[in-house]
Amino acid sequence: MLQLHLTDFSLEHFMQHYWQQRPVVIRQGLRHFKDLISPEDLAGLALEEEVDSRLVYKKRGKWQAENGPFTSYDHLGRKGWSLIVQAVNHWSPEVAALVPPFAFIPKWRFDDVMVSYSTPGGGVGPHIDLYDVFICQGSGRRQWRVGDKGEHRQFAAHAALLHVDPFEPIIDTELLPGDILYIPPGFPHDGVSLETSLSYSVGFRGKSACAMLSGLADHVIDKDLGTTLFSDPRRPIHTHQGHINAQDFQMIRAQLQSLLDDDTLVADFAGSFLSKTKCQLDLQPLEEPMTDANVVALLERQRLVRTGGLRCFYLDQTVNKGVCFVDGERHAFGAATKTAVKALCDHDTLTPKLLRSGLKAPAFVAALTQWVNAGYWYFEV
Ligand code: SIN
Ligand code: CO
């Protein structure tokens, strides 16, 4: 099992002083690290239509970026290019094993593991990301420069490549296999491969209020909520027709606020919204669907594993009713299933012991069977 190994500071210190604040190199954060995927298997994934991949290179000194799928790399030569594949944890259980070492940050903040294969001199160029990332170095060495947060001019080096002006590095270092570079949002950085290398970026997402409100609007429309019209009985006589006065403004705000003050509504929205995956899951429905009894019996013998990238959450506001959110869908299994619902969301691998309270509830067992049949969870062979 992969484990994060800190020598220079504690995890508490990291969260207090670095997370979302400052970049830092964690030397040998993954000791004895061996690649989790081969370049050939990565190229195999980049062949697939449903996998998000990119090639970045320079042609006659000009940056180029192409979106996959890719069938050939012959036009690229041996140097100066990178293949970047998004959400590899969805497709490779071995790469998904890089997620648990970062479980000290909740899963709802997690995004995906991106894998980058670079030839010598390859990289995506100097840029700024809007998310936190732990760049874990696999085989090969890579030189990383990270600049300070601040005013940095960004420009399109290519239609699909947003770059940043040259910056003074506050970190300028070579990463070796097992080293980790943590970069919070807003810090310009540039990684150039010194030799053929693989790196694994464990990325975390942050949502803007704009994205959350837009999602909330979709949620209330879908569920037909918040439909009560503005109402103003016993309104005082208005004197300036064109004026939306302070009292009216308060009423408008209160109407909107009433949605945000509804804990269940916001919890249901947050659970559904945050449990949706951005990239496709590798769902492999069973050719011969199982019955509830099959699933319960098999669970006694084999571990039930969550497919890579599947997002499952519960919230304090509703977990007492056995509510959880799986891949954007709300499920309610009743108060008695609370511990099973929590275990389902907290653990990547499930056992009968963890699910005991749920296995006594037919609705929970039926949902589990449906999930197994659809490929959301699979029995480890
Ligand atoms: C890369 O791995 O090539 C790019 C990673 C990053 O800078 O975010
Ligand atoms: Co970056």
Coordinates of C-alpha atoms and ligand atoms in Angstrom, one line a residue:
M1 CA 0.0 0.0 0.0
L2 CA 1.4 3.4 -1.0
Q3 CA 1.9 5.7 1.9
L4 CA 2.9 9.4 2.2
H5 CA 6.1 9.7 4.1
L6 CA 7.0 13.1 5.6
T7 CA 10.4 13.8 7.1
D8 CA 10.8 17.6 7.3
F9 CA 7.4 18.4 8.9
S10 CA 4.3 16.7 10.1
L11 CA 1.0 16.5 8.2
E12 CA -0.5 19.0 10.6
H13 CA 2.3 21.4 9.8
F14 CA 1.8 20.8 6.1
M15 CA -1.9 21.7 6.4
Q16 CA -1.3 24.7 8.6
H17 CA 1.6 26.2 6.6
Y18 CA 1.6 24.9 3.0
W19 CA -1.8 23.7 1.9
Q20 CA -3.4 26.4 -0.3
Q21 CA -0.6 28.7 0.8
R22 CA 2.9 27.8 -0.4
P23 CA 4.6 25.3 -2.7
V24 CA 6.9 22.8 -1.2
V25 CA 9.0 19.9 -2.2
I26 CA 8.4 16.7 -0.2
R27 CA 11.6 14.7 -0.7
Q28 CA 10.9 10.9 -1.0
G29 CA 7.3 11.5 0.0
L30 CA 6.7 8.1 -1.7
R31 CA 9.6 5.9 -0.7
H32 CA 10.8 3.1 -3.0
F33 CA 8.3 4.5 -5.6
K34 CA 7.9 2.3 -8.7
D35 CA 5.9 3.4 -11.7
L36 CA 2.2 2.6 -11.5
I37 CA 1.6 2.4 -15.2
S38 CA 3.9 1.6 -18.2
P39 CA 4.3 4.1 -21.1
E40 CA 2.8 1.4 -23.3
D41 CA -0.3 1.2 -21.2
L42 CA -0.6 4.9 -21.0
A43 CA -0.4 5.1 -24.8
G44 CA -3.0 2.4 -24.9
L45 CA -5.4 4.6 -22.8
A46 CA -4.6 7.6 -25.1
L47 CA -6.0 5.4 -28.0
E48 CA -9.4 5.5 -26.4
E49 CA -12.1 8.0 -27.4
E50 CA -13.5 8.3 -23.9
V51 CA -10.1 9.1 -22.3
D52 CA -9.0 12.7 -22.2
S53 CA -5.5 13.0 -23.5
R54 CA -3.2 15.7 -24.9
L55 CA 0.1 16.0 -26.7
V56 CA 2.2 19.0 -26.1
Y57 CA 5.4 19.8 -28.0
K58 CA 7.2 22.5 -30.0
K59 CA 7.4 22.7 -33.7
R60 CA 10.0 25.1 -35.2
G61 CA 10.1 26.9 -31.8
K62 CA 6.2 27.3 -31.6
W63 CA 4.2 25.5 -29.0
Q64 CA 1.7 23.0 -30.2
A65 CA -1.1 21.1 -28.3
E66 CA -3.3 18.3 -29.7
N67 CA -6.2 16.5 -28.2
G68 CA -6.4 12.7 -28.3
P69 CA -7.1 10.0 -29.1
F70 CA -3.6 9.3 -30.5
T71 CA -2.6 6.3 -32.6
S72 CA 0.9 7.3 -33.4
Y73 CA 3.8 9.3 -32.0
D74 CA 6.1 8.9 -35.0
H75 CA 5.9 12.6 -36.0
L76 CA 7.4 13.6 -32.7
G77 CA 10.9 12.2 -32.6
R78 CA 12.7 11.3 -29.4
K79 CA 12.8 14.6 -27.6
G80 CA 10.8 17.6 -26.5
W81 CA 7.3 16.2 -26.2
S82 CA 4.8 15.1 -23.5
L83 CA 1.7 12.9 -23.5
I84 CA -0.7 13.9 -20.8
V85 CA -3.6 11.6 -19.8
Q86 CA -6.3 12.8 -17.5
A87 CA -8.2 10.8 -14.9
V88 CA -5.9 7.7 -15.2
N89 CA -7.2 6.6 -11.8
H90 CA -10.5 5.9 -13.5
W91 CA -9.0 3.4 -15.8
S92 CA -6.1 1.9 -13.8
P93 CA -6.5 0.5 -10.3
E94 CA -2.7 0.7 -9.9
V95 CA -2.8 4.4 -10.5
A96 CA -5.9 4.8 -8.3
A97 CA -3.7 3.5 -5.5
L98 CA -2.0 6.9 -5.5
V99 CA -5.2 8.5 -4.2
P100 CA -5.4 7.0 -0.6
P101 CA -2.1 8.6 0.5
F102 CA -3.8 11.9 0.1
A103 CA -6.9 11.0 2.1
F104 CA -6.1 13.6 4.7
I105 CA -8.0 15.9 2.3
P106 CA -11.6 15.0 1.8
K107 CA -12.6 13.3 -1.4
W108 CA -15.0 16.0 -2.4
R109 CA -12.0 18.3 -2.9
F110 CA -10.2 15.7 -5.0
D111 CA -10.3 15.8 -8.8
D112 CA -8.2 13.2 -10.5
V113 CA -4.7 11.7 -11.2
M114 CA -3.2 13.0 -14.4
V115 CA -0.2 11.1 -15.8
S116 CA 2.4 12.7 -17.9
Y117 CA 4.9 10.9 -20.0
S118 CA 7.7 13.2 -21.1
T119 CA 10.7 12.7 -23.4
P120 CA 13.9 14.7 -22.6
G121 CA 13.2 18.4 -22.9
G122 CA 9.4 17.8 -22.8
G123 CA 7.0 19.8 -20.7
V124 CA 3.8 21.8 -21.1
G125 CA 5.6 25.2 -20.6
P126 CA 5.3 27.8 -17.9
H127 CA 1.7 28.1 -16.7
I128 CA -0.6 28.7 -13.7
D129 CA -3.2 26.2 -12.5
L130 CA -6.4 27.0 -10.6
Y131 CA -6.1 23.9 -8.5
D132 CA -3.8 22.3 -5.9
V133 CA -1.6 19.6 -7.2
F134 CA 0.8 17.1 -5.8
I135 CA 3.2 16.2 -8.6
C136 CA 4.6 12.8 -7.8
Q137 CA 7.7 11.9 -9.8
G138 CA 7.9 8.4 -11.2
S139 CA 10.8 7.1 -13.3
G140 CA 13.2 9.7 -14.7
R141 CA 14.3 13.1 -13.5
R142 CA 12.5 16.3 -14.1
Q143 CA 13.5 19.9 -13.4
W144 CA 10.8 22.1 -11.8
R145 CA 10.7 25.8 -11.3
V146 CA 8.0 27.4 -9.3
G147 CA 7.5 31.2 -9.0
D148 CA 5.7 33.2 -6.4
K149 CA 2.1 34.1 -6.5
G150 CA 1.4 37.6 -7.8
E151 CA 0.6 39.5 -11.0
H152 CA 1.7 37.3 -13.9
R153 CA 0.7 38.0 -17.4
Q154 CA -0.9 35.0 -19.1
F155 CA -1.2 34.5 -22.8
A156 CA -2.2 31.8 -25.3
A157 CA 1.1 30.2 -26.5
H158 CA -1.3 28.1 -28.6
A159 CA -5.1 28.2 -28.8
A160 CA -5.2 25.3 -26.2
L161 CA -2.2 26.3 -24.1
L162 CA -2.3 29.2 -21.6
H163 CA 1.2 30.2 -20.7
V164 CA 2.7 32.8 -18.3
D165 CA 5.5 35.3 -18.7
P166 CA 9.0 34.3 -17.4
F167 CA 9.1 34.3 -13.6
E168 CA 11.7 34.4 -10.8
P169 CA 11.8 30.9 -9.2
I170 CA 11.3 30.5 -5.5
I171 CA 11.8 26.7 -6.0
D172 CA 14.2 25.5 -8.7
T173 CA 14.8 21.8 -8.2
E174 CA 15.2 18.4 -9.7
L175 CA 12.6 15.8 -8.8
L176 CA 13.7 12.2 -8.5
P177 CA 11.5 9.1 -8.4
G178 CA 9.4 9.3 -5.2
D179 CA 9.8 13.0 -4.7
I180 CA 6.6 15.1 -4.6
L181 CA 6.2 18.8 -5.5
Y182 CA 3.1 20.4 -4.0
I183 CA 1.8 23.5 -5.8
P184 CA -1.2 25.5 -4.6
P185 CA -3.4 27.4 -7.1
G186 CA -1.9 30.6 -8.6
F187 CA 1.8 29.8 -8.4
P188 CA 3.4 29.8 -11.9
H189 CA 5.4 26.6 -12.6
D190 CA 7.3 24.9 -15.3
G191 CA 8.5 21.3 -15.4
V192 CA 11.0 20.2 -18.0
S193 CA 11.9 16.6 -18.2
L194 CA 15.7 15.9 -18.0
E195 CA 15.3 12.4 -19.3
T196 CA 12.3 10.2 -20.4
S197 CA 10.1 10.4 -17.3
L198 CA 6.7 9.7 -15.9
S199 CA 4.9 12.0 -13.4
Y200 CA 1.6 11.6 -11.6
S201 CA -0.3 14.8 -10.7
V202 CA -2.8 14.2 -7.9
G203 CA -5.1 17.2 -8.4
F204 CA -7.7 18.8 -6.2
R205 CA -10.5 21.0 -7.4
G206 CA -11.9 24.2 -6.0
K207 CA -15.3 25.4 -7.1
S208 CA -16.1 29.1 -7.6
A209 CA -19.3 30.5 -6.1
C210 CA -20.3 31.1 -9.7
A211 CA -20.0 27.4 -10.6
M212 CA -21.8 26.4 -7.3
L213 CA -24.7 28.9 -7.9
S214 CA -25.0 27.7 -11.5
G215 CA -25.2 24.1 -10.2
L216 CA -27.7 25.1 -7.5
A217 CA -29.9 26.8 -10.2
D218 CA -29.9 23.5 -12.2
H219 CA -30.7 21.6 -9.0
V220 CA -33.7 23.7 -8.1
I221 CA -35.0 23.6 -11.6
D222 CA -34.6 19.8 -11.9
K223 CA -36.3 19.2 -8.5
D224 CA -38.9 22.0 -9.0
L225 CA -37.9 23.7 -5.8
G226 CA -37.9 27.4 -4.9
T227 CA -41.0 28.1 -7.0
T228 CA -42.8 30.3 -4.4
L229 CA -43.4 33.7 -6.0
F230 CA -42.3 36.9 -4.6
S231 CA -45.0 38.2 -2.4
D232 CA -45.5 41.6 -0.8
P233 CA -48.9 42.0 1.0
R234 CA -49.5 45.3 2.9
R235 CA -46.9 47.0 0.9
P236 CA -46.5 50.7 1.8
I237 CA -47.3 53.3 -0.9
H238 CA -44.3 53.7 -3.2
T239 CA -43.3 57.2 -4.3
H240 CA -40.5 56.8 -6.8
Q241 CA -41.6 54.4 -9.6
G242 CA -38.1 53.7 -10.8
H243 CA -36.7 52.9 -7.3
I244 CA -36.0 49.4 -6.0
N245 CA -35.8 50.7 -2.4
A246 CA -33.8 49.2 0.5
Q247 CA -36.8 47.3 1.9
D248 CA -37.6 45.8 -1.5
F249 CA -33.9 44.9 -1.9
Q250 CA -34.0 43.1 1.5
M251 CA -37.1 41.2 0.4
I252 CA -35.4 40.2 -2.9
R253 CA -32.3 39.0 -1.0
A254 CA -34.5 37.2 1.6
Q255 CA -36.2 35.3 -1.2
L256 CA -32.9 34.1 -2.6
Q257 CA -31.5 33.5 0.9
S258 CA -34.4 31.3 1.9
L259 CA -33.1 28.7 -0.6
L260 CA -29.6 28.9 0.9
D261 CA -31.0 28.7 4.5
D262 CA -32.7 25.4 3.7
D263 CA -30.1 23.0 5.0
T264 CA -31.6 19.9 3.4
L265 CA -31.9 21.6 0.0
V266 CA -28.3 22.8 0.1
A267 CA -27.0 19.4 1.4
D268 CA -28.9 17.6 -1.3
F269 CA -27.5 19.9 -3.9
A270 CA -23.9 19.7 -2.6
G271 CA -24.0 15.9 -2.3
S272 CA -25.3 15.5 -5.9
F273 CA -23.2 18.2 -7.5
L274 CA -19.9 17.2 -5.8
S275 CA -20.4 13.5 -6.4
K276 CA -20.6 13.9 -10.2
T277 CA -17.4 13.0 -12.0
K278 CA -15.9 15.3 -14.5
C279 CA -14.3 12.5 -16.6
Q280 CA -16.0 9.3 -17.7
L281 CA -15.8 6.2 -15.4
D282 CA -14.6 2.9 -16.6
L283 CA -17.9 1.1 -15.9
Q284 CA -18.1 -2.5 -16.9
P285 CA -21.6 -3.8 -16.4
L286 CA -21.9 -7.5 -15.6
E287 CA -22.8 -9.6 -18.5
E288 CA -24.8 -11.9 -16.2
P289 CA -26.5 -9.6 -13.6
M290 CA -26.4 -10.8 -10.0
T291 CA -29.4 -11.1 -7.7
D292 CA -29.4 -9.5 -4.2
A293 CA -28.8 -12.9 -2.7
N294 CA -25.7 -13.5 -5.0
V295 CA -24.2 -10.2 -3.9
V296 CA -24.8 -10.8 -0.2
A297 CA -23.3 -14.3 -0.5
L298 CA -20.3 -13.2 -2.5
L299 CA -19.6 -10.4 -0.2
E300 CA -18.8 -13.0 2.5
R301 CA -16.0 -14.4 0.3
Q302 CA -14.6 -11.5 -1.8
R303 CA -13.9 -7.9 -1.2
L304 CA -16.1 -5.4 -2.9
V305 CA -14.0 -2.6 -4.6
R306 CA -15.2 0.8 -5.7
T307 CA -14.3 1.5 -9.3
G308 CA -11.6 4.2 -9.7
G309 CA -12.9 7.8 -9.7
L310 CA -16.4 7.0 -8.4
R311 CA -17.4 9.7 -5.9
C312 CA -19.7 8.9 -2.9
F313 CA -20.5 11.3 -0.1
Y314 CA -22.8 11.9 2.9
L315 CA -23.5 15.0 4.9
D316 CA -24.3 15.5 8.6
Q317 CA -27.6 17.2 7.6
T318 CA -29.1 14.0 6.2
V319 CA -26.9 11.0 7.0
N320 CA -29.1 10.2 10.0
K321 CA -31.8 9.3 7.5
G322 CA -29.3 7.0 5.7
V323 CA -28.9 9.5 2.8
C324 CA -25.8 9.3 0.5
F325 CA -24.9 10.5 -2.9
V326 CA -23.3 8.2 -5.5
D327 CA -22.2 9.6 -8.8
G328 CA -24.6 12.5 -8.7
E329 CA -27.6 10.5 -7.5
R330 CA -29.3 10.9 -4.1
H331 CA -30.2 7.7 -2.3
A332 CA -32.1 7.3 1.1
F333 CA -32.0 4.0 2.9
G334 CA -33.4 4.9 6.3
A335 CA -32.0 5.7 9.7
A336 CA -31.0 2.2 10.5
T337 CA -28.4 2.1 7.7
K338 CA -26.4 5.1 8.8
T339 CA -23.2 3.2 9.6
A340 CA -23.3 1.2 6.3
V341 CA -23.9 4.4 4.3
K342 CA -20.9 6.1 6.0
A343 CA -18.7 3.0 5.3
L344 CA -19.8 2.9 1.7
C345 CA -18.7 6.5 1.2
D346 CA -15.6 6.4 3.4
H347 CA -14.0 3.1 2.2
D348 CA -12.7 2.1 -1.2
T349 CA -13.1 -1.6 -0.3
L350 CA -16.1 -3.0 1.4
T351 CA -16.7 -6.0 3.7
P352 CA -19.8 -7.5 5.3
K353 CA -18.7 -6.1 8.6
L354 CA -18.6 -2.6 7.3
L355 CA -22.0 -2.9 5.6
R356 CA -23.7 -4.9 8.4
S357 CA -26.5 -2.4 9.1
G358 CA -27.2 -1.9 5.3
L359 CA -27.3 -5.6 4.6
K360 CA -30.4 -5.8 6.9
A361 CA -32.2 -3.2 4.7
P362 CA -33.7 -4.6 1.5
A363 CA -33.5 -1.2 -0.2
F364 CA -29.8 -0.9 0.5
V365 CA -29.1 -4.4 -0.7
A366 CA -31.1 -3.8 -3.9
A367 CA -29.1 -0.6 -4.6
L368 CA -25.8 -2.4 -3.9
T369 CA -26.9 -5.1 -6.4
Q370 CA -27.7 -2.5 -9.0
W371 CA -24.4 -0.8 -8.5
V372 CA -22.5 -4.1 -8.8
N373 CA -24.4 -5.0 -11.9
A374 CA -23.7 -1.6 -13.4
G375 CA -20.0 -1.8 -12.5
Y376 CA -19.8 0.9 -9.9
W377 CA -18.4 -1.6 -7.5
Y378 CA -16.8 -4.9 -8.5
F379 CA -15.7 -8.0 -6.6
E380 CA -12.0 -8.4 -6.4
V381 CA -10.9 -11.7 -8.0
Ligands
SIN1 C1 3.0 17.9 -16.6 O1 3.0 17.0 -15.9 O2 3.6 17.9 -17.7 C2 2.2 19.2 -16.2 C3 1.8 19.2 -14.8 C4 1.5 20.5 -14.4 O3 2.3 21.4 -14.5 O4 0.5 20.8 -13.8
CO2 CO 0.5 22.8 -13.8

